[in-house]
């Protein structure tokens, strides 16, 4: 899959109740770690959701807003393990 825009979402809700998060890059479900920290901007919070499997992330902060950082997957030179 060729991603045409760097800021496309990398996670989507998944499951009948939408309570799960699925990584659109590597397909992992519920392997997303979310963190929330007081922002270095001095107000508000920085939030981050990062896939434990491939490292793709979505982040938000009070200054720049939402941003996605898709990882390269599968990793170059690494065999995909089932
Ligand atoms: Zn992933």
mmCIF file of C-alpha atoms and ligand atoms in Angstrom:
data_model
loop_
_atom_site.group_PDB
_atom_site.id
_atom_site.type_symbol
_atom_site.label_atom_id
_atom_site.label_comp_id
_atom_site.label_asym_id
_atom_site.label_seq_id
_atom_site.Cartn_x
_atom_site.Cartn_y
_atom_site.Cartn_z
ATOM 1 C CA UNK A 1 0.000 0.000 0.000
ATOM 2 C CA UNK A 2 1.340 3.382 -0.929
ATOM 3 C CA UNK A 3 0.477 6.112 1.453
ATOM 4 C CA UNK A 4 -0.055 9.350 -0.379
ATOM 5 C CA UNK A 5 -0.366 11.695 2.552
ATOM 6 C CA UNK A 6 1.813 11.677 5.653
ATOM 7 C CA UNK A 7 -1.004 12.834 7.906
ATOM 8 C CA UNK A 8 -3.484 10.071 7.207
ATOM 9 C CA UNK A 9 -4.633 8.375 10.394
ATOM 10 C CA UNK A 10 -2.610 5.359 11.397
ATOM 11 C CA UNK A 11 -5.194 3.982 13.825
ATOM 12 C CA UNK A 12 -8.882 3.241 13.510
ATOM 13 C CA UNK A 13 -11.451 1.983 15.962
ATOM 14 C CA UNK A 14 -12.119 -1.699 15.665
ATOM 15 C CA UNK A 15 -14.564 -4.267 16.986
ATOM 16 C CA UNK A 16 -18.339 -4.274 17.453
ATOM 17 C CA UNK A 17 -18.273 -1.627 20.151
ATOM 18 C CA UNK A 18 -15.460 0.422 18.657
ATOM 19 C CA UNK A 19 -13.509 0.020 21.868
ATOM 20 C CA UNK A 20 -10.437 -1.437 20.232
ATOM 21 C CA UNK A 21 -7.795 0.349 18.217
ATOM 22 C CA UNK A 22 -6.340 -1.215 15.122
ATOM 23 C CA UNK A 23 -3.094 -0.135 13.521
ATOM 24 C CA UNK A 24 -3.634 0.530 9.824
ATOM 25 C CA UNK A 25 0.078 0.152 9.132
ATOM 26 C CA UNK A 26 0.804 -3.326 10.490
ATOM 27 C CA UNK A 27 -2.687 -4.549 11.390
ATOM 28 C CA UNK A 28 -2.073 -5.076 15.098
ATOM 29 C CA UNK A 29 -5.168 -4.785 17.284
ATOM 30 C CA UNK A 30 -4.969 -3.366 20.786
ATOM 31 C CA UNK A 31 -1.218 -3.070 20.712
ATOM 32 C CA UNK A 32 -1.426 0.673 21.003
ATOM 33 C CA UNK A 33 0.052 2.474 23.976
ATOM 34 C CA UNK A 34 -1.429 5.862 24.686
ATOM 35 C CA UNK A 35 0.302 8.444 26.812
ATOM 36 C CA UNK A 36 -0.692 11.905 27.974
ATOM 37 C CA UNK A 37 1.739 14.399 29.391
ATOM 38 C CA UNK A 38 1.586 18.072 30.291
ATOM 39 C CA UNK A 39 2.707 19.911 27.210
ATOM 40 C CA UNK A 40 6.020 21.699 26.933
ATOM 41 C CA UNK A 41 3.942 24.541 25.506
ATOM 42 C CA UNK A 42 3.024 25.354 29.089
ATOM 43 C CA UNK A 43 -0.662 24.666 28.719
ATOM 44 C CA UNK A 44 -2.785 21.712 27.713
ATOM 45 C CA UNK A 45 -1.503 18.209 27.190
ATOM 46 C CA UNK A 46 0.490 16.348 24.625
ATOM 47 C CA UNK A 47 -1.083 13.021 23.820
ATOM 48 C CA UNK A 48 0.491 10.178 21.912
ATOM 49 C CA UNK A 49 -0.745 6.825 20.691
ATOM 50 C CA UNK A 50 2.008 4.517 19.536
ATOM 51 C CA UNK A 51 1.809 1.044 18.073
ATOM 52 C CA UNK A 52 3.930 -1.361 20.100
ATOM 53 C CA UNK A 53 4.448 -3.532 17.052
ATOM 54 C CA UNK A 54 5.572 -1.211 14.283
ATOM 55 C CA UNK A 55 6.091 2.103 16.061
ATOM 56 C CA UNK A 56 3.569 4.133 14.091
ATOM 57 C CA UNK A 57 2.185 6.983 16.139
ATOM 58 C CA UNK A 58 -0.453 9.647 16.303
ATOM 59 C CA UNK A 59 0.261 12.642 18.460
ATOM 60 C CA UNK A 60 -1.529 15.809 19.412
ATOM 61 C CA UNK A 61 -0.224 18.900 21.130
ATOM 62 C CA UNK A 62 -1.648 22.346 21.830
ATOM 63 C CA UNK A 63 0.548 24.132 19.286
ATOM 64 C CA UNK A 64 0.668 21.899 16.236
ATOM 65 C CA UNK A 65 -2.469 19.846 16.768
ATOM 66 C CA UNK A 66 -2.861 16.373 15.391
ATOM 67 C CA UNK A 67 -0.035 14.640 13.589
ATOM 68 C CA UNK A 68 0.515 11.110 12.387
ATOM 69 C CA UNK A 69 3.863 9.392 12.065
ATOM 70 C CA UNK A 70 3.471 6.123 10.175
ATOM 71 C CA UNK A 71 6.322 3.683 10.535
ATOM 72 C CA UNK A 72 7.898 1.771 7.691
ATOM 73 C CA UNK A 73 6.312 -1.677 7.792
ATOM 74 C CA UNK A 74 7.408 -4.354 7.310
ATOM 75 C CA UNK A 75 10.743 -3.143 8.478
ATOM 76 C CA UNK A 76 13.326 -3.181 5.699
ATOM 77 C CA UNK A 77 15.489 -6.264 5.836
ATOM 78 C CA UNK A 78 13.338 -7.951 8.425
ATOM 79 C CA UNK A 79 11.291 -11.031 7.674
ATOM 80 C CA UNK A 80 7.688 -10.874 8.711
ATOM 81 C CA UNK A 81 7.054 -13.401 11.445
ATOM 82 C CA UNK A 82 3.579 -14.950 11.525
HETATM 83 ZN ZN1 LIG B 1 1.411 -0.973 13.900
#
